[in-house]
Coordinates of C-alpha atoms (C1' of nucleotides) in Angstrom, one line a residue:
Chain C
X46 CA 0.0 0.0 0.0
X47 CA 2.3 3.1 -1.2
X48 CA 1.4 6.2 0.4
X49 CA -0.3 8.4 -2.3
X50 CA -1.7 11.7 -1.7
X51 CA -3.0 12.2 -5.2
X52 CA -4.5 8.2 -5.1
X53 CA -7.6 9.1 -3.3
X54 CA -10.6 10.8 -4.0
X55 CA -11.6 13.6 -1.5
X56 CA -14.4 12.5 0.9
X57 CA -16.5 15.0 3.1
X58 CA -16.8 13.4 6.9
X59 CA -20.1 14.0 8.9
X60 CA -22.0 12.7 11.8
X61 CA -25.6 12.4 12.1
X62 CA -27.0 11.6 15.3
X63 CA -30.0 9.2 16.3
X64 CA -31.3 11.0 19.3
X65 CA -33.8 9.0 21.0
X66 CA -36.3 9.5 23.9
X67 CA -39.5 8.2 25.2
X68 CA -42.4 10.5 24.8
X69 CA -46.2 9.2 25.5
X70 CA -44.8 5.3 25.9
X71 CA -43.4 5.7 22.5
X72 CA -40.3 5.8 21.6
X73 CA -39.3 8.7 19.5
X74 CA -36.6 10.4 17.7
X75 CA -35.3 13.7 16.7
X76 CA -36.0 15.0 13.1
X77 CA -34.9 18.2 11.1
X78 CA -36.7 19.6 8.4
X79 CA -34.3 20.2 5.6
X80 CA -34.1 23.6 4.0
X81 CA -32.4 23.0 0.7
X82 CA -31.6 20.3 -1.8
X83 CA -31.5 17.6 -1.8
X84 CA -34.1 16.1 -0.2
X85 CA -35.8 19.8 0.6
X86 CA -38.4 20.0 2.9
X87 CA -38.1 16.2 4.0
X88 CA -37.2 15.2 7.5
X89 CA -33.4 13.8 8.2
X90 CA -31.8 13.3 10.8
X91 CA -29.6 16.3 12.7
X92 CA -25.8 16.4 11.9
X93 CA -23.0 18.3 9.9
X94 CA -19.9 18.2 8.7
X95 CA -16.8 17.5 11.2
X96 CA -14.4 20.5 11.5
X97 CA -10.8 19.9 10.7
X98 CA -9.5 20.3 14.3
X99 CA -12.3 17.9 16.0
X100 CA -12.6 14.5 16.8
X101 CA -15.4 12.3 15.8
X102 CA -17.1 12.1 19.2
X103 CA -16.5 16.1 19.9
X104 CA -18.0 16.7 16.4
X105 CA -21.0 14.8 17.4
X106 CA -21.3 16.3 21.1
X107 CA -21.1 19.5 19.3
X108 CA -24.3 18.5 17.1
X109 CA -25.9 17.5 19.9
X110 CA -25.3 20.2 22.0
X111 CA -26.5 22.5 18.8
X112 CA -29.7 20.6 18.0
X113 CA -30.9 20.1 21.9
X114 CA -29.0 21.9 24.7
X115 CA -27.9 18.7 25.9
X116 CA -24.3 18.2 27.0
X117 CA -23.0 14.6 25.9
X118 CA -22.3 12.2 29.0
X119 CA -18.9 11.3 30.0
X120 CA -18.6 8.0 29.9
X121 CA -16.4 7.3 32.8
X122 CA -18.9 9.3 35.4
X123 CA -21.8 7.4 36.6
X124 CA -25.3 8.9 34.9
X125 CA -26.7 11.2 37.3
X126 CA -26.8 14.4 35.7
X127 CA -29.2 15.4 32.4
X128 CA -26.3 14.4 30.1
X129 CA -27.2 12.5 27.6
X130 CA -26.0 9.0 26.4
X131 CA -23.8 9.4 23.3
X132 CA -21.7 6.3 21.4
X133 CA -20.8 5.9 18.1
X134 CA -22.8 3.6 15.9
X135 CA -22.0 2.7 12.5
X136 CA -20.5 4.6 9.3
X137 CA -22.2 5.2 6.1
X138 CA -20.2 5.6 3.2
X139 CA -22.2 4.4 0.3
X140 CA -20.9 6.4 -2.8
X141 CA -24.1 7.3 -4.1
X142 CA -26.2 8.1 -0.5
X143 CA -25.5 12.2 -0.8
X144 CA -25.8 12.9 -5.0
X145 CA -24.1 15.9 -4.4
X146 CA -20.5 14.3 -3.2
X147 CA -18.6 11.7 -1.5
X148 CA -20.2 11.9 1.9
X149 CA -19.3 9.5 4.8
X150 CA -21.2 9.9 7.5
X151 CA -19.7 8.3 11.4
X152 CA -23.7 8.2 12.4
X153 CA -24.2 8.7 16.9
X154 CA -26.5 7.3 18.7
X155 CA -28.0 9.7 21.7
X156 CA -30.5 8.5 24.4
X157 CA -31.7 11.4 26.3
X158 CA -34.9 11.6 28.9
X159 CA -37.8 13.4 27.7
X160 CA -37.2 16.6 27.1
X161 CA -38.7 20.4 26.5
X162 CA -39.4 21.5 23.3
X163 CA -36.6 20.7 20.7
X164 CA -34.4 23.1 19.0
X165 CA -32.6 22.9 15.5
X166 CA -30.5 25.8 15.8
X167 CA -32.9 28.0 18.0
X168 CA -35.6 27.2 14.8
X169 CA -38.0 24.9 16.9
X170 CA -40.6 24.6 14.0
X171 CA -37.9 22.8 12.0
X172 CA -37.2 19.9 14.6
X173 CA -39.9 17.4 16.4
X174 CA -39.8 14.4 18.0
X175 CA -41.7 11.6 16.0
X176 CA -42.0 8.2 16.7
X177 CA -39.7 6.1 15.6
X178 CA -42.5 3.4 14.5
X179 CA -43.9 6.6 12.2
X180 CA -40.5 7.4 10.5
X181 CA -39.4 3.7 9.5
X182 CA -43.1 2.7 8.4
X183 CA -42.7 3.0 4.1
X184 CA -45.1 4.5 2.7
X185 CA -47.5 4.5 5.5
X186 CA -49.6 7.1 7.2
X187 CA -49.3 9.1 10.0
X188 CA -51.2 9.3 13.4
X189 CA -53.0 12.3 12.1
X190 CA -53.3 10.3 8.8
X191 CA -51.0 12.3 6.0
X192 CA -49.1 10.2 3.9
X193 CA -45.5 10.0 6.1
X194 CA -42.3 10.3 3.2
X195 CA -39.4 8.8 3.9
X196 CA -36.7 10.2 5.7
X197 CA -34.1 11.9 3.9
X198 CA -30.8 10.4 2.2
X199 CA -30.1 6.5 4.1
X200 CA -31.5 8.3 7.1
X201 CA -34.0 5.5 7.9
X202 CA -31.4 2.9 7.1
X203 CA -29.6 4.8 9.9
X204 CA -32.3 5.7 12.3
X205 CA -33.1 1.5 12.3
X206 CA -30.0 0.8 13.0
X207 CA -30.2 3.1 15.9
X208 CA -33.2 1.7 17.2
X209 CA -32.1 -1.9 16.7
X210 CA -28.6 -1.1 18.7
X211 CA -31.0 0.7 22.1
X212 CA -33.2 -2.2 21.8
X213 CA -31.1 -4.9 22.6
X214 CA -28.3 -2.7 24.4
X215 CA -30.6 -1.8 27.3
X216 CA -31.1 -5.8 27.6
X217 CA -27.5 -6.3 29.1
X218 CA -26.7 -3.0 30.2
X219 CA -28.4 0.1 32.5
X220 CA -28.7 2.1 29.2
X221 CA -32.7 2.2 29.7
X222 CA -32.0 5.0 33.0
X223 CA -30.7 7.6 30.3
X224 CA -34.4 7.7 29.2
X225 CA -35.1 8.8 32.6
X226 CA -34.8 12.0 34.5
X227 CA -32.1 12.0 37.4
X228 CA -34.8 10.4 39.7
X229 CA -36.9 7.7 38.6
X230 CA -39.4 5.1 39.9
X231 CA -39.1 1.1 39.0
X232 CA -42.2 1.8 37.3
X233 CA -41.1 4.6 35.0
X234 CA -38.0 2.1 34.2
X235 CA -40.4 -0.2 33.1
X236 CA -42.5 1.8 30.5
X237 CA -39.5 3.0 29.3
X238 CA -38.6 -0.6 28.2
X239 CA -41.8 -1.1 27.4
X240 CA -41.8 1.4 25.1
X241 CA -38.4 0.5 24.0
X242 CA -39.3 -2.9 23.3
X243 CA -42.9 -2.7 22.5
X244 CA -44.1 -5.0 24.4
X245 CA -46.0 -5.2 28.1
X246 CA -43.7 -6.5 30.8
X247 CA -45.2 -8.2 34.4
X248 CA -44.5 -5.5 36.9
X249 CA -43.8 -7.6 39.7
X250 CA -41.4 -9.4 37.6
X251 CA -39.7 -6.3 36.4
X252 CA -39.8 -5.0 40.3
X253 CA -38.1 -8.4 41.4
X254 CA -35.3 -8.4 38.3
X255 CA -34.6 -4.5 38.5
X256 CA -34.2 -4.2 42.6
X257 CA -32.9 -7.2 43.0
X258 CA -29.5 -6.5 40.5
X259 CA -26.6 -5.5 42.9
X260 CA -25.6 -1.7 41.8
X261 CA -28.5 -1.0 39.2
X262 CA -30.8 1.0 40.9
X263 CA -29.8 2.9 44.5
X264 CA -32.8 4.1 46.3
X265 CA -32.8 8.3 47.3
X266 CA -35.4 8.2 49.9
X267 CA -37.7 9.9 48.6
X268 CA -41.2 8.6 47.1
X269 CA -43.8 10.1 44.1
X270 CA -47.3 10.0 43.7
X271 CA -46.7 11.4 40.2
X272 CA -48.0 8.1 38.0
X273 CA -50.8 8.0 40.4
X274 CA -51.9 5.2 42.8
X275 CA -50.0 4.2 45.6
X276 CA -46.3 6.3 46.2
X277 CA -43.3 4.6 44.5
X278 CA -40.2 4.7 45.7
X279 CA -37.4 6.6 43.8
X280 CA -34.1 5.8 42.6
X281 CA -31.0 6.5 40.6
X282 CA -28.7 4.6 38.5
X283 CA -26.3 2.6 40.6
X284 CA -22.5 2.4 38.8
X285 CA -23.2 -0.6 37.5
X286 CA -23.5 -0.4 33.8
X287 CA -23.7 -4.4 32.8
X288 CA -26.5 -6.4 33.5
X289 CA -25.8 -9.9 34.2
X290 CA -27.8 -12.0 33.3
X291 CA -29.3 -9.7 31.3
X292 CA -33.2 -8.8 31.0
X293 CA -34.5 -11.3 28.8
X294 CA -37.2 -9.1 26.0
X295 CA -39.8 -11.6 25.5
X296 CA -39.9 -13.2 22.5
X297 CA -42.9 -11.8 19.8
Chain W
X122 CA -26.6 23.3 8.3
X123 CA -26.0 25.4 5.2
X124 CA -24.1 23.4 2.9
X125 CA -20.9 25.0 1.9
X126 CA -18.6 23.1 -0.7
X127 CA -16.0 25.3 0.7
X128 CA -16.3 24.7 4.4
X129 CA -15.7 21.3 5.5
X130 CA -11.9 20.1 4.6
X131 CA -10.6 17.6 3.0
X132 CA -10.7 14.2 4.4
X133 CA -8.9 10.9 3.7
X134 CA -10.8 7.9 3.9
X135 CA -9.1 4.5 4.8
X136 CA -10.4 0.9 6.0
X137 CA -8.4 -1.4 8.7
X138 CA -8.9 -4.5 8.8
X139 CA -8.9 -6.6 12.0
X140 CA -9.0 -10.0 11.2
X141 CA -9.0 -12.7 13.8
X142 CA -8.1 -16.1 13.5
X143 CA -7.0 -19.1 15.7
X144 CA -3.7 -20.7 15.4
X145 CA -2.5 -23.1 18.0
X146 CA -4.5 -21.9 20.8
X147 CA -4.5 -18.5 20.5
X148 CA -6.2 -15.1 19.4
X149 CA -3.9 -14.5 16.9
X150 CA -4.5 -10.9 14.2
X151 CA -2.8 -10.5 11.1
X152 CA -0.4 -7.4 11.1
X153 CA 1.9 -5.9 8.2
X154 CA 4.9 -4.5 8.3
X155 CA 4.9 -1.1 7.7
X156 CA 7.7 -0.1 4.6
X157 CA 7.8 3.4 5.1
X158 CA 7.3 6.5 7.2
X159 CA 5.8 6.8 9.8
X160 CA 6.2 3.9 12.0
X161 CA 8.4 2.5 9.2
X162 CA 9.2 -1.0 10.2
X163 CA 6.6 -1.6 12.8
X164 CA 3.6 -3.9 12.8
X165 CA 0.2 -2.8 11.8
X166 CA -3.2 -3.1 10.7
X167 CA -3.5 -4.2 7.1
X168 CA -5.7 -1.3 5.3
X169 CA -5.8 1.2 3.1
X170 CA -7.6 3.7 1.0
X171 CA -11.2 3.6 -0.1
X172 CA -11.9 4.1 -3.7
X173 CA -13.8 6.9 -5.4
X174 CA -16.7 4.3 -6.3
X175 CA -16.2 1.9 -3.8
X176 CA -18.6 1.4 -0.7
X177 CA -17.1 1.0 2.6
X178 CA -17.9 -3.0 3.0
X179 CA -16.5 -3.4 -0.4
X180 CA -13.4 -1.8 0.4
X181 CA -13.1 -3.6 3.2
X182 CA -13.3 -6.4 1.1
X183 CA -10.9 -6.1 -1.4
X184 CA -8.3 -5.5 1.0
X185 CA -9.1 -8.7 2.9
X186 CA -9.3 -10.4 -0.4
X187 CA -6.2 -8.8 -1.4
X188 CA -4.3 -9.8 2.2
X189 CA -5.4 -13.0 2.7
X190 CA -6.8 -14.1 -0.2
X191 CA -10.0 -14.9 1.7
X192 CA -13.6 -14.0 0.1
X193 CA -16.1 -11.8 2.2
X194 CA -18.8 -14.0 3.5
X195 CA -22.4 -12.9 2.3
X196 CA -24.5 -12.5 5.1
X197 CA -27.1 -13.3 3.4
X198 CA -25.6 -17.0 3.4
X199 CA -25.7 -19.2 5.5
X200 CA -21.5 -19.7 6.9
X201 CA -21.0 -22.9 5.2
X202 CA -18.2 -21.7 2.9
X203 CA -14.6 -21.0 3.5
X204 CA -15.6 -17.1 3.0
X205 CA -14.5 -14.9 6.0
X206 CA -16.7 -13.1 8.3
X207 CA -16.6 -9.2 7.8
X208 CA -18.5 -6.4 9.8
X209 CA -17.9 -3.0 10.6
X210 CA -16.0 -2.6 13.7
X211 CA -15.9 0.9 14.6
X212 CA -14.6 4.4 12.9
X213 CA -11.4 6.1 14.0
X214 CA -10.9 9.7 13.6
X215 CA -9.1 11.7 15.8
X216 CA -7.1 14.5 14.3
X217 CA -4.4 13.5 15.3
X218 CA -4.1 9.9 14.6
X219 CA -1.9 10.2 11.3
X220 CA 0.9 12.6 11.4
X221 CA 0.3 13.5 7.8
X222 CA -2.7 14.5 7.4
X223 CA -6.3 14.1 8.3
X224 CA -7.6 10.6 8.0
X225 CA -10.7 8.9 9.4
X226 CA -10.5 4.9 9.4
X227 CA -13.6 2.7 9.0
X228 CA -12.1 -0.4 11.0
X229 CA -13.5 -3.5 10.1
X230 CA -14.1 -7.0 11.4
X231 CA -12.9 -10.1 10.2
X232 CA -13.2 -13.6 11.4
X233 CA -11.8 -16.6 9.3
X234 CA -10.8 -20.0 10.0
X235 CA -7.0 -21.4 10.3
X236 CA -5.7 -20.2 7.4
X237 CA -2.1 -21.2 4.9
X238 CA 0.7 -18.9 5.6
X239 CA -0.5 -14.8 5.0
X240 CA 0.3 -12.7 1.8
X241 CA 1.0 -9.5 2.0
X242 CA 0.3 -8.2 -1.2
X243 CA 2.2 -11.3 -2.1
X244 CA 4.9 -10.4 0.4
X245 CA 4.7 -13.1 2.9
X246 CA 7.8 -11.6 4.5
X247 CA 5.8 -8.5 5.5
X248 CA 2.7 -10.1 6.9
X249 CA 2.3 -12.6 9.8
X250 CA 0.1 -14.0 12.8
X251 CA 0.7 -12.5 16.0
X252 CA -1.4 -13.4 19.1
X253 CA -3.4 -10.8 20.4
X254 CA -1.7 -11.3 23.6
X255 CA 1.4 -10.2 22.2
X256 CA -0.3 -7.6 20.5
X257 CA -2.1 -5.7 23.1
X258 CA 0.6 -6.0 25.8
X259 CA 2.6 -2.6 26.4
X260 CA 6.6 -3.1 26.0
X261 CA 6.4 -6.3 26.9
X262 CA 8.3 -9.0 25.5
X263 CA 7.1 -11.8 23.0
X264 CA 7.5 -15.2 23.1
X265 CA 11.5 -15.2 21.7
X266 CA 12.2 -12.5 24.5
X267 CA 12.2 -10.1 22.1
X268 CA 10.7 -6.9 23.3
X269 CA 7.7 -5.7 21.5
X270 CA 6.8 -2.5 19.7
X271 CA 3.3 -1.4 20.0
X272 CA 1.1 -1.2 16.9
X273 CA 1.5 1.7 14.6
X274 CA -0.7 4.7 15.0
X275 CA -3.8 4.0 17.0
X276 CA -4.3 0.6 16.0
X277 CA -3.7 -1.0 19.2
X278 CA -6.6 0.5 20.0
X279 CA -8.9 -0.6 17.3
X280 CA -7.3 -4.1 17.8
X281 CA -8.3 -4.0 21.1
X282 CA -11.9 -2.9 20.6
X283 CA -12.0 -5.7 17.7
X284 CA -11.1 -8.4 20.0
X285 CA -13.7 -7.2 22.4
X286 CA -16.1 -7.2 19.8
X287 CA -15.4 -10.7 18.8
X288 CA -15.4 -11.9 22.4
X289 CA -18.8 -10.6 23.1
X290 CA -20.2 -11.4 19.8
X291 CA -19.3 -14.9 20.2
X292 CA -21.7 -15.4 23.6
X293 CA -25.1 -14.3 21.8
X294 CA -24.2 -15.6 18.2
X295 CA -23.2 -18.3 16.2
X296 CA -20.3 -16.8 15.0
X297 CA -17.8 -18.9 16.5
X298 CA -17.9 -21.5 13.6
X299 CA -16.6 -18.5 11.6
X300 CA -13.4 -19.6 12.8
X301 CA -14.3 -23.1 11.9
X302 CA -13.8 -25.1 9.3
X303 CA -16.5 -25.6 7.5
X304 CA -16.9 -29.4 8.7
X305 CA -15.8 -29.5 12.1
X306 CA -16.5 -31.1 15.8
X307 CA -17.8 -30.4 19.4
X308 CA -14.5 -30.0 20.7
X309 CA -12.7 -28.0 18.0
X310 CA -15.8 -25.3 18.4
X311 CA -14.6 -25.9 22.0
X312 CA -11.3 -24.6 21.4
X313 CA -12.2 -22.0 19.8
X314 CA -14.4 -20.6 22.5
X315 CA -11.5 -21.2 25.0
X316 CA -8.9 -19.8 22.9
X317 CA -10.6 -16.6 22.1
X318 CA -12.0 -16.2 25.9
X319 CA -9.0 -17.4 27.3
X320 CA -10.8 -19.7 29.8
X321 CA -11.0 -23.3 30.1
X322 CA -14.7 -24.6 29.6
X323 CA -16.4 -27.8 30.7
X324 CA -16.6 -30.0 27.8
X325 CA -19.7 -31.7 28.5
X326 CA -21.9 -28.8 29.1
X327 CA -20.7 -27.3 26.3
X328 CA -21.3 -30.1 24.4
X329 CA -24.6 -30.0 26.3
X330 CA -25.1 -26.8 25.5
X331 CA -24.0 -26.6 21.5
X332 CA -26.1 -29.4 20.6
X333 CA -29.2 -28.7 22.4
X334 CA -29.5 -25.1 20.5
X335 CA -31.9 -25.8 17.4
X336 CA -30.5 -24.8 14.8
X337 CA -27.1 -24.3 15.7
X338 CA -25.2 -27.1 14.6
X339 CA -26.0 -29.9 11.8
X340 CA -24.3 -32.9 12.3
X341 CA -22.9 -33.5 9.0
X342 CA -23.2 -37.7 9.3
X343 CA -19.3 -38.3 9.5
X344 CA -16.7 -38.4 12.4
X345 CA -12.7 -37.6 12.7
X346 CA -10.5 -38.4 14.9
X347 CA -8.1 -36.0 13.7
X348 CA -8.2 -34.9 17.5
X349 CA -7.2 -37.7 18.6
X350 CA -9.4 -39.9 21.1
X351 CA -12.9 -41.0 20.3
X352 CA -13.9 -40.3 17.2
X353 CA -15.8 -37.3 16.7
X354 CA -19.3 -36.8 15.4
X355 CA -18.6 -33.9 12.7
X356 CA -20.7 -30.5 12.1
X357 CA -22.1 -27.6 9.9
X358 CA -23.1 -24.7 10.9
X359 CA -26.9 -24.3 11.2
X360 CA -28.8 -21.5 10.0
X361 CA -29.2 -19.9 13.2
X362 CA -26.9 -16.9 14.4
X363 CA -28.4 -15.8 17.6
X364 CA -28.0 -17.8 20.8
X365 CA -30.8 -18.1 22.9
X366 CA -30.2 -17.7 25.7
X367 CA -26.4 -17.2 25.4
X368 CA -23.4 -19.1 25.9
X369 CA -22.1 -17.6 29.4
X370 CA -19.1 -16.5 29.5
X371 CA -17.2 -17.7 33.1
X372 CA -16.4 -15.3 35.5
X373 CA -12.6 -14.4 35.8
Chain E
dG287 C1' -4.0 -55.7 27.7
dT288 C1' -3.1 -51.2 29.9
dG289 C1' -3.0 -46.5 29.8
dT290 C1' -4.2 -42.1 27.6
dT291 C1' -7.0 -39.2 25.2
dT292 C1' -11.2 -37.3 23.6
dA293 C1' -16.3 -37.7 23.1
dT294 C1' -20.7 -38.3 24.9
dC295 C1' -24.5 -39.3 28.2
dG296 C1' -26.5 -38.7 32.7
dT297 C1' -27.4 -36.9 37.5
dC298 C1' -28.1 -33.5 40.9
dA299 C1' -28.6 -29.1 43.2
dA300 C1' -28.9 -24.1 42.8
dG301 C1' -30.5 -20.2 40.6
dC302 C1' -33.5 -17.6 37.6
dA303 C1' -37.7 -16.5 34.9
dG304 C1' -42.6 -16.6 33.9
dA305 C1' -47.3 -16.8 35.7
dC306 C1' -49.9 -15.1 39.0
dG307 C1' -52.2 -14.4 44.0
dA308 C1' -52.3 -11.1 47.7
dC309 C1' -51.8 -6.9 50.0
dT310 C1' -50.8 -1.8 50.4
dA311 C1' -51.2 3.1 49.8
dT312 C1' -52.6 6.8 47.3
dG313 C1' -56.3 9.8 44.7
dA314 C1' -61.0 10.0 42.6
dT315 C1' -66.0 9.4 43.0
dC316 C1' -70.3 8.9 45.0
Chain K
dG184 C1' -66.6 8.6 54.8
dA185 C1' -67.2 4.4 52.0
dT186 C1' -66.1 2.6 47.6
dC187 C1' -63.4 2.2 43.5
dA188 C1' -59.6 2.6 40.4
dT189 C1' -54.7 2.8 40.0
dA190 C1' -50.1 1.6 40.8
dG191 C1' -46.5 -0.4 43.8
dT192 C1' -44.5 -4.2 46.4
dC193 C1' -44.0 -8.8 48.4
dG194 C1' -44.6 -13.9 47.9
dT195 C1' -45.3 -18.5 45.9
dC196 C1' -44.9 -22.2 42.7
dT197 C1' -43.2 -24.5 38.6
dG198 C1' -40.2 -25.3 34.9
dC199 C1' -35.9 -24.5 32.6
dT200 C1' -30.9 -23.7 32.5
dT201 C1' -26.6 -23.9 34.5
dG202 C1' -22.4 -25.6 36.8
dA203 C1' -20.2 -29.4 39.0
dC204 C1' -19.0 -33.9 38.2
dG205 C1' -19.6 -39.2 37.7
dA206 C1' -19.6 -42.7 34.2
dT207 C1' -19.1 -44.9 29.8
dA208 C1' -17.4 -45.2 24.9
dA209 C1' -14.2 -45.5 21.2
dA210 C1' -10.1 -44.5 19.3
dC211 C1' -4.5 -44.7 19.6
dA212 C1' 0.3 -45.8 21.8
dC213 C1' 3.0 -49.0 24.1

DNA sequence: GTGTTTATCGTCAAGCAGACGACTATGATC
DNA sequence: GATCATAGTCGTCTGCTTGACGATAAACAC
């Protein structure tokens, strides 16, 4: 392999992010509306282009920052704080996916508890949450029963890909508490993995499996009334991060 | 995101291959020899540019091919061929990772069986199997007492994260057998496991284990004793490539 | 034949998961 | 205030899987 600066083509580098959350038991995702060509008008997912002093993770911590206030979690402090879950998940380098140029894109996935109002650049009307089921349905309809168009570019190649990668990560690991806010009760947990997962889970099951892994949930003292019925207990995420054995998602 | 021709800059694009065999009992990559600057001289990853019409996956296969003379595996296949393994590993991009200039490497993943004596580029000389132990360990000293130099550029690191990848991967899938012949016994999957775990396992609940999972393994009709011992009933691969529920890895 | 090696079958106890009954503590409704 | 609906929490039972390990089988070396 002799080293040839003239031997390959010039690529532009980008990261798109997957930013998920759980909104209404559903699981959702954050979209942009594009303003220009290609693809004008559709929905894609947030990103740009990585600067030339940046790495890949700081490029996409900047996106994220950019598109929804949220600071990117450090990996090697336990999740406490509103930070956000950010890892890298695939790269997309198909030489045809932008028509314009040779685009590779290092696609992010985010998990992030619900949150206010999104912002793409301080335009909110350009960015929504939208469930995830919605964007990756072809040529389906929508809740409110307009025809849904794709997402733009391989975004829904990417965005599935997202979606398959927090479905079966939050089985072995405590991923599902960055859905949550800093306090959470076994309850909440639960419909977020229902809502991961789409599927019901037995409660007292979920109570027994979830309290009863050493360092997954810590209890703060406290209790809420805020789901209704009787008061829940609270927690936070305990260090550990690797769930053995791992919660089993019930087969379909 | 306004898109700007002008203000993104220019990005090389290369693959790096990881691939993974087992050879006498060991985790064992293939590395090249680097000819020149920088890191002239040292081991590395095999890789090297992607094309102007090339995707990433069939870059990554070309070089393979071109390494080791070994086809990509469809995945679309069932693993019954001598064709390699491949996946996307993860995407390296710091700044600062080539001296020369900015390059962001798609790392990929490949698993293939015991294979004849490597090629580099038809340069035997330049290429060889090193165990990952060897590999990974920081100025230590090989197996001739020989002290070793780490990996050029980052690719410890990617090395590292390949050999994780593969020793995860192998709990929840099938894809042991990629390092497998493609007829092949109980015990040599056996050895595998062990060898890339680096843990002894009990051979008759994994043997309890392997063949109880429908769909896992075929038994082929004849035996070897090319192990020596009892004869051995001999295998396939069956079509299934998740494990459920998982081969456990032991404690350490 | 004896010993060695590897393969394969079987047994048993401990642990975990799924199904589900029972009870508790809130707020809402009559 | 009694009743009801809702959600949380604690138990029980059964079946399956695992880990530890005994026992037997079929080859080769001497």
């Amino acid at each position: 392999m002799p080293y040839d600066p003239s031997a390959f083509p010039p690529f532009a580098v980008t990261v798109d992010l997957v930013v998920l959350t759980v909104r209404r038991h559903a699981l959702c995702a954050l979209t942009v509306r594009r303003g220009e060509p290609p693809f004008q008008g559709r929905w894609a997912l947030p990103g740009g282009f990585v600067r030339a002093d940046e790495d890949l993770a700081q490029a996409a911590a900047r996106e994220l920052a950019e598109e929804t206030g949220l600071r990117a979690h450090d990996p090697s402090v336990p999740v406490q704080d509103n930070g956000a879950h950010l890892e890298q998940l695939a790269t997309y380098g198909d030489p045809k996916r932008d028509p314009r140029m040779r685009v590779v894109s290092v696609a992010h996935l985010a998990l992030a508890p619900d949150l206010p109002a999104p912002r793409a650049g301080g335009d909110a009307s350009n960015a929504r949450w939208a469930p995830v089921e919605e964007l990756l349905q072809q040529g389906g309809y929508g809740r409110d029963g307009e025809p849904v168009a794709p997402l733009a570019f391989d975004h829904a190649q990417i965005l599935s890909d997202g979606v398959e990668r927090a479905r079966s990560k939050i089985e072995y690991s405590s991923l599902a508490t960055a859905f949550c806010p800093p306090e959470f009760t076994v309850g909440e947990l639960r419909r977020v993995y229902e809502a991961v997962w789409g599927v019901a889970l037995d409660p007292r099951n979920f109570h027994r499996k979830v309290t009863g892994t050493p360092g997954f949930l810590v209890p703060t003292g406290g209790t809420t009334t805020r789901q209704g019925g009787r008061p829940a207990q609270l927690f936070h995420a305990g260090g550990a991060t690797l769930l053995n054995p791992p919660m089993l998602r019930p087969e379909v």
